[in-house]
GROMACS .gro file of C-alpha atoms in nm:
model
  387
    1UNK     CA    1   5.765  -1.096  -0.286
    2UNK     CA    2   5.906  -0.814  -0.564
    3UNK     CA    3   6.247  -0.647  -0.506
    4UNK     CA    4   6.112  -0.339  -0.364
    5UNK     CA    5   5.901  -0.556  -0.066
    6UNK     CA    6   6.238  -0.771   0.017
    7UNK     CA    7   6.437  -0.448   0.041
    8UNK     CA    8   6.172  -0.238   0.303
    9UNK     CA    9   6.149  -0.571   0.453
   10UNK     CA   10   6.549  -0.558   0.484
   11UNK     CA   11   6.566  -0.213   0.551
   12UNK     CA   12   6.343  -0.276   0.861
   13UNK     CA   13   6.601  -0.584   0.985
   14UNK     CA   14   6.910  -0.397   0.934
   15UNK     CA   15   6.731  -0.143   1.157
   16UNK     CA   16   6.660  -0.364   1.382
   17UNK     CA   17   7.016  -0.545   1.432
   18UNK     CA   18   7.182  -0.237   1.398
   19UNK     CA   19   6.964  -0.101   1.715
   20UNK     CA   20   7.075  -0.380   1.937
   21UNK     CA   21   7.444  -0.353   1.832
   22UNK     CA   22   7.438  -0.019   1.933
   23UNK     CA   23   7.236  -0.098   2.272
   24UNK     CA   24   7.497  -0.407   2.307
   25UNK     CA   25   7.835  -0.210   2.267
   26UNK     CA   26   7.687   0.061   2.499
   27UNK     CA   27   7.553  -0.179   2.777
   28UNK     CA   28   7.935  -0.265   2.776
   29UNK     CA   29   8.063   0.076   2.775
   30UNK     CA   30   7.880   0.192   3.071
   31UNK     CA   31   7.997  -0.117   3.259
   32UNK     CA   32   8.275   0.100   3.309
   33UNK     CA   33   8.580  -0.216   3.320
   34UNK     CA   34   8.923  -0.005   3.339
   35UNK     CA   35   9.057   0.193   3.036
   36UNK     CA   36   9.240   0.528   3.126
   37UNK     CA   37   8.901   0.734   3.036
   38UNK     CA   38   8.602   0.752   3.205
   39UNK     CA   39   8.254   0.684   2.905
   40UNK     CA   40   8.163   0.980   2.751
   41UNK     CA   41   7.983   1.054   2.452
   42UNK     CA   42   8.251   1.010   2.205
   43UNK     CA   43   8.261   0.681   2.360
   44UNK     CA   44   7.867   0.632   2.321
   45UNK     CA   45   7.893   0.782   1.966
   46UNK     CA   46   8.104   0.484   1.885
   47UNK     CA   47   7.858   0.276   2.006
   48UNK     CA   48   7.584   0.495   1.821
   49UNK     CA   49   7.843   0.445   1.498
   50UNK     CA   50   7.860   0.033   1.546
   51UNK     CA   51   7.496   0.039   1.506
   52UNK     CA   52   7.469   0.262   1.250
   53UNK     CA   53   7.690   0.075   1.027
   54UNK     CA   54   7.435  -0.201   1.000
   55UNK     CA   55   7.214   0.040   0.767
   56UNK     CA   56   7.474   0.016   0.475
   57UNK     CA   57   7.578  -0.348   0.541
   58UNK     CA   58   7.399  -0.476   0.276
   59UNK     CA   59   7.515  -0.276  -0.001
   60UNK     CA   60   7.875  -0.261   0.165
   61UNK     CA   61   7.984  -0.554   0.331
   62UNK     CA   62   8.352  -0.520   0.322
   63UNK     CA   63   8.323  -0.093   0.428
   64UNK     CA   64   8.114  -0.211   0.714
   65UNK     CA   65   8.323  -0.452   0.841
   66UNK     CA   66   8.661  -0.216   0.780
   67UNK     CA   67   8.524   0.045   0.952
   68UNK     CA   68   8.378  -0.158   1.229
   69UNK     CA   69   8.747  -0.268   1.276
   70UNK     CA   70   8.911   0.037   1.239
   71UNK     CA   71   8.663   0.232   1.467
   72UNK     CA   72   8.765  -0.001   1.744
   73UNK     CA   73   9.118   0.013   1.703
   74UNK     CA   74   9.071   0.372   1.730
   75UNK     CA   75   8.809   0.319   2.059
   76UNK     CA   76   9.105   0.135   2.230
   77UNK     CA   77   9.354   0.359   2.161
   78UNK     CA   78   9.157   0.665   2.304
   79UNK     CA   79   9.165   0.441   2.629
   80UNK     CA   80   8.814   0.396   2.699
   81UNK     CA   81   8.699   0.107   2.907
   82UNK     CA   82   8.727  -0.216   2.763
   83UNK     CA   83   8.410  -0.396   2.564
   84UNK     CA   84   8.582  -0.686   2.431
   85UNK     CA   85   8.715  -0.753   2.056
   86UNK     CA   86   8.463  -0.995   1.910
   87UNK     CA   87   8.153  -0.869   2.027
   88UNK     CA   88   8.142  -0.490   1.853
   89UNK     CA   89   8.271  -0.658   1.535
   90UNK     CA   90   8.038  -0.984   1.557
   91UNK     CA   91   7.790  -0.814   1.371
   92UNK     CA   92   7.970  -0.672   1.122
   93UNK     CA   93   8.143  -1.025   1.048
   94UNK     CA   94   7.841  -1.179   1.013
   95UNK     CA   95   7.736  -0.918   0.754
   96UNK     CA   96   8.091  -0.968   0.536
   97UNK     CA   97   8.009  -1.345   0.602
   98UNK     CA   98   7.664  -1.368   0.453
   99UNK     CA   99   7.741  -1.187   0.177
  100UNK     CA  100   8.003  -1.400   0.026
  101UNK     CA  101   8.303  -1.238   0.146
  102UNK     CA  102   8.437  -1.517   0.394
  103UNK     CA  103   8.791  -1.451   0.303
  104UNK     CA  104   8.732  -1.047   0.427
  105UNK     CA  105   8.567  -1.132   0.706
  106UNK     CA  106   8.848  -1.403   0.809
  107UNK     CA  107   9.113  -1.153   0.698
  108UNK     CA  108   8.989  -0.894   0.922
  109UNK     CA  109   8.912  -1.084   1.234
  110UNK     CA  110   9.270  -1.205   1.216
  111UNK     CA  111   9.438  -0.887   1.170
  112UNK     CA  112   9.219  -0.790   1.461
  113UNK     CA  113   9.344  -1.085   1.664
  114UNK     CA  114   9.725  -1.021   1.576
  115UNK     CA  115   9.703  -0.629   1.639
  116UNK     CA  116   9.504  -0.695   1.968
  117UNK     CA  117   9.749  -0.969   2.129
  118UNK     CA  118  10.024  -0.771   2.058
  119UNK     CA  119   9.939  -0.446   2.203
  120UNK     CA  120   9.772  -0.608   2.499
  121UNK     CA  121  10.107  -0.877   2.562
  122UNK     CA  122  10.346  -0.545   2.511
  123UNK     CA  123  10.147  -0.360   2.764
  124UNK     CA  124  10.247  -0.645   3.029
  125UNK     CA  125   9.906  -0.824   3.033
  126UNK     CA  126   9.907  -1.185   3.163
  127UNK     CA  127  10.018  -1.420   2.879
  128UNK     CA  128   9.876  -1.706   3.003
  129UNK     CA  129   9.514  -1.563   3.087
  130UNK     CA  130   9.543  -1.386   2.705
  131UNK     CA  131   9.655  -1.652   2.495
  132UNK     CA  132   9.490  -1.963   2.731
  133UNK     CA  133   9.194  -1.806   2.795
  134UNK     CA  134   9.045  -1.476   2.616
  135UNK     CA  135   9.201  -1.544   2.319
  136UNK     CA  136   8.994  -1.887   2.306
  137UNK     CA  137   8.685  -1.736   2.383
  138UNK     CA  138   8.725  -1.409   2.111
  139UNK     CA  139   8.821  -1.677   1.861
  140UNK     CA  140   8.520  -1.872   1.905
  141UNK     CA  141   8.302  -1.603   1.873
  142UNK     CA  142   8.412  -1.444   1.587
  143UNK     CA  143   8.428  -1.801   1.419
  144UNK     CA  144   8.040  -1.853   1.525
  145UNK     CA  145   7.964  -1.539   1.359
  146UNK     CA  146   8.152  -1.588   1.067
  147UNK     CA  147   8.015  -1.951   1.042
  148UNK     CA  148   7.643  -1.820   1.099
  149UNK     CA  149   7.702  -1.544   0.802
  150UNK     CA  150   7.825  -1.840   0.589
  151UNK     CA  151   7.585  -2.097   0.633
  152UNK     CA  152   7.265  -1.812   0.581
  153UNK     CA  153   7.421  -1.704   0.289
  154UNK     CA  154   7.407  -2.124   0.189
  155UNK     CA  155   7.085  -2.146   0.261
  156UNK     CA  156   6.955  -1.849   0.088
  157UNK     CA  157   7.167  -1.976  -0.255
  158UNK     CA  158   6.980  -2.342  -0.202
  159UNK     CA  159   6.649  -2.178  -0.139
  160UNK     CA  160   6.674  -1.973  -0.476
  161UNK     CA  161   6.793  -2.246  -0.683
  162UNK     CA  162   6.484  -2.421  -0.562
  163UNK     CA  163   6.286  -2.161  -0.668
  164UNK     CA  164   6.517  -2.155  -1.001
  165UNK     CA  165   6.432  -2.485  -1.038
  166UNK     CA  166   6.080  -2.526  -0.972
  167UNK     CA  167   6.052  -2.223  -1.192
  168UNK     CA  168   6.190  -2.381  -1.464
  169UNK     CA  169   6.027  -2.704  -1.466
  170UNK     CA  170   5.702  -2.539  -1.436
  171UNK     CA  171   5.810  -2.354  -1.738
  172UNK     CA  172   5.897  -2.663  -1.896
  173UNK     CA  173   5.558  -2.852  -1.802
  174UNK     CA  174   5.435  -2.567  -1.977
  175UNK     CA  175   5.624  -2.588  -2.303
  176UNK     CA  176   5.518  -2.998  -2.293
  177UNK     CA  177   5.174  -2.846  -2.255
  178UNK     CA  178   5.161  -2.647  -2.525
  179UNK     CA  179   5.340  -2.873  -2.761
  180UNK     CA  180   5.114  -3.191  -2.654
  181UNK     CA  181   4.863  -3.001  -2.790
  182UNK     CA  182   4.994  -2.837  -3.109
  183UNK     CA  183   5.071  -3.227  -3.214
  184UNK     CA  184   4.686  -3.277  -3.088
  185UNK     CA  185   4.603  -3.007  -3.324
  186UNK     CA  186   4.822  -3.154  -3.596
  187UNK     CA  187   4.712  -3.468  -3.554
  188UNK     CA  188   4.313  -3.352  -3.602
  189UNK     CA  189   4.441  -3.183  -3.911
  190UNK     CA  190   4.564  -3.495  -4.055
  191UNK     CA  191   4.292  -3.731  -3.967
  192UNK     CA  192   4.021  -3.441  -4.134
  193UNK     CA  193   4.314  -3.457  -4.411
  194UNK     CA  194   4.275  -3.817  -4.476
  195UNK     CA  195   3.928  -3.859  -4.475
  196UNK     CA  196   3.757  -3.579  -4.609
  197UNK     CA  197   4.036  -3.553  -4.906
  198UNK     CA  198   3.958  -3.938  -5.023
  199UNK     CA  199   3.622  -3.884  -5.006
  200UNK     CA  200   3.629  -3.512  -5.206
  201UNK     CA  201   3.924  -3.702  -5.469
  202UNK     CA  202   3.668  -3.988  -5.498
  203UNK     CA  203   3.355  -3.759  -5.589
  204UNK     CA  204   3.602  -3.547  -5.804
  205UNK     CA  205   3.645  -3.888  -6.030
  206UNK     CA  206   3.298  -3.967  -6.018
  207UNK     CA  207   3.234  -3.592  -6.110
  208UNK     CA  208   3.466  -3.637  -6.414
  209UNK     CA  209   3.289  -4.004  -6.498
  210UNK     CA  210   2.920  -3.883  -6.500
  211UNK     CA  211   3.015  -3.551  -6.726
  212UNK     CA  212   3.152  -3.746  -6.975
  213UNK     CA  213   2.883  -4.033  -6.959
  214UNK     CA  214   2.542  -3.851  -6.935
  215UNK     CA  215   2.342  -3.775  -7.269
  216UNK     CA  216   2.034  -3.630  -7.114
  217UNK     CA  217   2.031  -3.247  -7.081
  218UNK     CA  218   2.417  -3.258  -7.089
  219UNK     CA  219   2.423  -2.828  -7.019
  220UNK     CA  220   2.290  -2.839  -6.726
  221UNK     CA  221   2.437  -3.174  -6.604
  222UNK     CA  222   2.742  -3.038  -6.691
  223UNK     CA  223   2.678  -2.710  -6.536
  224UNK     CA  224   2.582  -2.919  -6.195
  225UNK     CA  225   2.914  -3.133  -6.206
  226UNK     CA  226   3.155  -2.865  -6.335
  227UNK     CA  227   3.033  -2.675  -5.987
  228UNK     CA  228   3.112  -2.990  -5.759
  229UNK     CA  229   3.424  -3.060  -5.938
  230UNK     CA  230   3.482  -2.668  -5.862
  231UNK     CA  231   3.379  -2.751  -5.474
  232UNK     CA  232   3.625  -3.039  -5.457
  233UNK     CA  233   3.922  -2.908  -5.581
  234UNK     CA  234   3.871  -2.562  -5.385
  235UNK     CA  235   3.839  -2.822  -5.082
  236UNK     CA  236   4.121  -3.036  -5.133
  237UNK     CA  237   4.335  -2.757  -5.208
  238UNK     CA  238   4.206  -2.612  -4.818
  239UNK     CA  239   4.287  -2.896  -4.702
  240UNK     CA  240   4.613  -2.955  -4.849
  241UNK     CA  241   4.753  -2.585  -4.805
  242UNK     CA  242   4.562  -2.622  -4.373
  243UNK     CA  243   4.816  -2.924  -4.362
  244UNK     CA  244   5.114  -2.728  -4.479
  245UNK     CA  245   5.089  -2.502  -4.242
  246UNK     CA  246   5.064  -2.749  -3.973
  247UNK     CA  247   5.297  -3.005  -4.076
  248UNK     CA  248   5.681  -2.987  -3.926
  249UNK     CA  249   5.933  -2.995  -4.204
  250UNK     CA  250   6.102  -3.335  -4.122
  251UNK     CA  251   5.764  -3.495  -4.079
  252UNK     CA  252   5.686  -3.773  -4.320
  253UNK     CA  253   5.363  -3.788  -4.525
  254UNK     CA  254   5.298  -4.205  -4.453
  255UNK     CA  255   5.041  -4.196  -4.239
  256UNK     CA  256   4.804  -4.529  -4.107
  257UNK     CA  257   4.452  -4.527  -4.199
  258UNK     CA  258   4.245  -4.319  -3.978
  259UNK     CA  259   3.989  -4.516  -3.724
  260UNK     CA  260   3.613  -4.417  -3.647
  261UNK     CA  261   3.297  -4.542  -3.406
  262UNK     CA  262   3.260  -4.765  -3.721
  263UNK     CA  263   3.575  -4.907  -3.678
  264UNK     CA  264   3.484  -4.981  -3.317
  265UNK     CA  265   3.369  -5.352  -3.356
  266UNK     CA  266   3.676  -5.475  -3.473
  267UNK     CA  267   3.872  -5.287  -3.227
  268UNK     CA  268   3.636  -5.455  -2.934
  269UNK     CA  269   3.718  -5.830  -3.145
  270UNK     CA  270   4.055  -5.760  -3.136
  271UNK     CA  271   4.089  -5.652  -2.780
  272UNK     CA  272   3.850  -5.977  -2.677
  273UNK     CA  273   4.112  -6.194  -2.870
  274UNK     CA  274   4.427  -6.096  -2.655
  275UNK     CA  275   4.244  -6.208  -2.366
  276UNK     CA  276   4.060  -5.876  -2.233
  277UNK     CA  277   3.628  -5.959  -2.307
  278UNK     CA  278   3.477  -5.638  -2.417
  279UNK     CA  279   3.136  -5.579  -2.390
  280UNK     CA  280   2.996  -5.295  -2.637
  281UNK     CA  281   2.639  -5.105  -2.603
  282UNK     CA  282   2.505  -4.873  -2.796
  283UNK     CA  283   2.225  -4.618  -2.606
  284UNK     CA  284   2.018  -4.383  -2.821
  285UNK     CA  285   2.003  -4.363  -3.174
  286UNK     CA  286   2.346  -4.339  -3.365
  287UNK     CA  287   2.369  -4.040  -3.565
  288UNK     CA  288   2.648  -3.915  -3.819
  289UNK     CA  289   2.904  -3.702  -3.659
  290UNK     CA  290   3.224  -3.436  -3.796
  291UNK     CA  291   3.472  -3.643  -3.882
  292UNK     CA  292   3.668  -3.472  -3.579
  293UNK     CA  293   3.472  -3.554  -3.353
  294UNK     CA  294   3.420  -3.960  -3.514
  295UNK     CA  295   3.828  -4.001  -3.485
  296UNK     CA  296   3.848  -3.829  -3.142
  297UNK     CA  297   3.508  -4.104  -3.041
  298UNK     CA  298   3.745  -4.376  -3.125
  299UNK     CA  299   4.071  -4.275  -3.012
  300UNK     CA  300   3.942  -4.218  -2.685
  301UNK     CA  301   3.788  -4.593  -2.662
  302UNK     CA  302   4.106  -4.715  -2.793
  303UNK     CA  303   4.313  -4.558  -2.537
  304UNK     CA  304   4.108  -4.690  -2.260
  305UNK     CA  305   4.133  -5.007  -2.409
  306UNK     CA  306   4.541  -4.996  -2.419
  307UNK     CA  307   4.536  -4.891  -2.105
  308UNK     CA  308   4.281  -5.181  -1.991
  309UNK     CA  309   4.547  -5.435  -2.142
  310UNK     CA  310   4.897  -5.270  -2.021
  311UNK     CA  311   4.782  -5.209  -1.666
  312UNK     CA  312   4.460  -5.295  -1.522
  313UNK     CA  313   4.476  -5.664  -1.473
  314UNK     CA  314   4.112  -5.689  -1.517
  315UNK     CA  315   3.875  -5.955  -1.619
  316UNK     CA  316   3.618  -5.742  -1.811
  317UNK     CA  317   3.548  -5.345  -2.015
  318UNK     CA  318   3.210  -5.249  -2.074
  319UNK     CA  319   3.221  -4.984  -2.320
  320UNK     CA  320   2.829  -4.737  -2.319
  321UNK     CA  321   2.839  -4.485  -2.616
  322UNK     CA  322   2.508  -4.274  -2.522
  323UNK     CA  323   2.381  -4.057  -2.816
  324UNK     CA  324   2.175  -3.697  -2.646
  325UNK     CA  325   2.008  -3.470  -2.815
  326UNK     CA  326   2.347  -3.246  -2.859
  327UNK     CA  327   2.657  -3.477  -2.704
  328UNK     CA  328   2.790  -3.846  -2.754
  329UNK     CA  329   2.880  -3.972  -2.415
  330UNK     CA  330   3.135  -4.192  -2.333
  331UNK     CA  331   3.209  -4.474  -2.061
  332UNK     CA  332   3.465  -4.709  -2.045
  333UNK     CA  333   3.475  -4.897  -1.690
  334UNK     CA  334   3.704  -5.225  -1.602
  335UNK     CA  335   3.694  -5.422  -1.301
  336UNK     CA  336   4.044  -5.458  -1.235
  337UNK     CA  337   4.277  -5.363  -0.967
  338UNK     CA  338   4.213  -4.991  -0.994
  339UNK     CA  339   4.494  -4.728  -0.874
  340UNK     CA  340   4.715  -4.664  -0.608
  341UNK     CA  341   4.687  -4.309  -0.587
  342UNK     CA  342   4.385  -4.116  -0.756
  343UNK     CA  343   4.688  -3.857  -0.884
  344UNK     CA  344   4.793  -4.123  -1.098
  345UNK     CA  345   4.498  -4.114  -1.382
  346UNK     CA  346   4.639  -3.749  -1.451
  347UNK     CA  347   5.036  -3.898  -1.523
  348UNK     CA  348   4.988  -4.111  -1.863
  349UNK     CA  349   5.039  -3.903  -2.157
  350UNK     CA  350   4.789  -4.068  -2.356
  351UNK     CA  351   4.492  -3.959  -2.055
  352UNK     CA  352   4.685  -3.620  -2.149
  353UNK     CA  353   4.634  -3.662  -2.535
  354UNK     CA  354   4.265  -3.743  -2.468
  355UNK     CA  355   4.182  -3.462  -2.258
  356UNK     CA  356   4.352  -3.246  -2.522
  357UNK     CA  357   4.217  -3.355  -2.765
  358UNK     CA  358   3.831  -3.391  -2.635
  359UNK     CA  359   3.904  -2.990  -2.477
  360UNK     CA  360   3.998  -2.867  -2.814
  361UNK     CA  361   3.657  -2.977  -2.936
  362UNK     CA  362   3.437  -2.856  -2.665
  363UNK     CA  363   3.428  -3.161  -2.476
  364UNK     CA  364   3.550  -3.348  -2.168
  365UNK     CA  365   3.771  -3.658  -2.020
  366UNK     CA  366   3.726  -3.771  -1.681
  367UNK     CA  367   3.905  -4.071  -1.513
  368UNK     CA  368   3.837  -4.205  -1.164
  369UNK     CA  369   3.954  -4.497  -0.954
  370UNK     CA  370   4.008  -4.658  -0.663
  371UNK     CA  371   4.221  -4.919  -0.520
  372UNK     CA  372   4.058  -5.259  -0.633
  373UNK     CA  373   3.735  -5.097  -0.763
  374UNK     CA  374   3.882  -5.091  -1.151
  375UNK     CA  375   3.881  -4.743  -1.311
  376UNK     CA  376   3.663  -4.558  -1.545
  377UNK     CA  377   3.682  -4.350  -1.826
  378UNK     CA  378   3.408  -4.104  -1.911
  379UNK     CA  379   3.429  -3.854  -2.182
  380UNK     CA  380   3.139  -3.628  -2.316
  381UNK     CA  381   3.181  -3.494  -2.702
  382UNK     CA  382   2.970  -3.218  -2.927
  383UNK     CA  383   2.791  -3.383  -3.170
  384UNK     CA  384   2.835  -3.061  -3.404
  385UNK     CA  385   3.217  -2.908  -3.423
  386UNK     CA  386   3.269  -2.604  -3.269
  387UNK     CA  387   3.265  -2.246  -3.495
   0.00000   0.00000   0.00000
């Protein structure tokens, strides 16, 4: 709801209360209990004036409540029938109340108290009935108003610091968001870094070796490797100056060797050595993929994996890599105890990091389980980068 909705919404409530103050006090006035005057319509203006009060209560708390006050003072004083002290003022010290300004509110309902008792005991009225009895009762209600003022006002505050706060962590969640995958990114970077920039430094040497080395038709051998020695460094330097941009100044440049699908035997021996049997197919007929997508192939399985060990308690992985005509498909299923709660695959950050990381390339990560069932991984990748 926008500020202009919660104030016509407001507008229409203060209406509202400030209609049945008015229809309150003049119920009461027409009841007609003593008073020197008989009700007329100064009297019923008052009434008319209570109620109108309400309009500005928002905006005016304190000039509500004072004149609420003071116009009943002056009611009494004109010697109209009696309507009570607490209940033309109750609304008005709610108002004071729920706006913050208990100590106004208490203020005023004691002066009212004090100047009331006073008048009434110095006009001979029975002590005992005054101070044993009405008193008691005009107390209590003005202390039930003020209390219901206060404890509104408490529960609007708590209500929009919840809001504050879910706000903010959602804005937070956000911020992890976008960060998870700006290291994602950066880490994609790096891996393309480390692979393509060995390979390009290697054929530079080689480059270097063969122009030196070949007799036959040396112009246009060395035509042919000057333009691939051209290629590289043009690369690398790509590469290099893609990096810096990416790279956050306190971040070191040691980096561990980078793992692909061809990497994915030992990663299977390994995990079958610390007690977890891996079984590994290959469906369709391998073919070479982007580096990108080769690194992302592998992480993915070796997340699964780590996650297999840490947490699934399981006796088996069978790990299908399925080669289509345009996507490598992955599954990685376990037979161990599964999950509690299927909102619990979507917690880990490294599920997170694979999603990110397959999503930035076109692809997918899926994870399902059930209690006792084991879970499964499944993630579908291009076989050709994205433009």
């Amino acid at each position: 709801m926008d500020e202009g909705q919660r104030w016509r919404r407001g507008g229409r409530a203060d209406a509202v209360l400030g209609a049945a103050v008015s229809v309150v006090v003049a119920t009461a006035i027409s009841m007609d209990l003593g008073g020197d005057r008989q009700p007329d319509v100064v009297a019923y203006l008052f009434a008319a004036g209570l109620g109108a009060l309400m309009l500005v209560r928002r905006q005016f708390p304190v000039l509500a409540l004072v004149a609420a006050a003071t116009g009943l003072l002056a009611y009494y004083a004109a010697g109209y029938p009696a309507i009570g002290l607490a209940l033309p003022v109750a609304a008005a010290l709610y108002s004071a109340a729920e706006a913050g300004k208990l100590v106004a509110a208490t203020g005023t309902a004691a002066a009212l108290l004090l100047v009331s008792t006073a008048f009434r005991l110095a006009e001979g009225d029975d002590p005992a009935y005054l101070l044993g009895f009405e008193l008691a009762s005009t107390v209590g209600l003005m202390l039930t108003a003020i209390a219901l003022g206060a404890a509104v006002r408490a529960t609007r505050l708590l209500r929009d610091e919840q809001r504050r706060a879910a706000r903010q962590a959602a804005a937070e969640r956000e911020r992890e968001a976008r960060r998870r995958v700006e290291q994602e990114r950066l880490r994609i970077a790096r891996d393309l870094h480390d692979v393509l920039g060995h390979t390009i430094a290697v054929v530079r040497v080689q480059a270097a070796v063969a122009d030196e080395a070949l007799a036959d038709d040396p112009e246009a051998a060395r035509a042919a490797l000057g333009v691939i020695r051209l290629a590289s460094d043009e690369a690398v330097r790509e590469l290099r100056g893609t990096l810096g941009l990416l790279r956050g100044p306190d971040e070191p440049e040691a980096r561990t060797p980078v793992g692909g699908l061809r990497h994915l035997d030992a990663l299977v021996a390994a995990t079958s050595r610390s007690g977890l049997p891996v079984r590994l197919r290959t469906l369709g007929e391998p073919v070479p993929l982007p580096v990108v997508v080769d690194t992302t192939a592998y992480r993915i399985v070796q997340e699964a994996l780590t996650n297999c060990l840490r947490h699934a308690r399981a006796s088996s992985v069978q790990v299908d890599l399925r080669y289509l005509d345009d996507r490598l498909e992955i599954s990685v299923t376990d037979d161990g105890q599964g999950l509690a709660r299927p909102e619990q695959a979507d917690t880990g950050r490294g599920i997170a990091g694979m999603r990110e990381r397959a999503s930035l390339l076109g692809g997918r990560v899926a994870v399902g389980s059930r209690p006792g069932t084991g879970c499964r991984v499944d993630a579908s990748l291009p076989l050709a980068v994205p433009a």
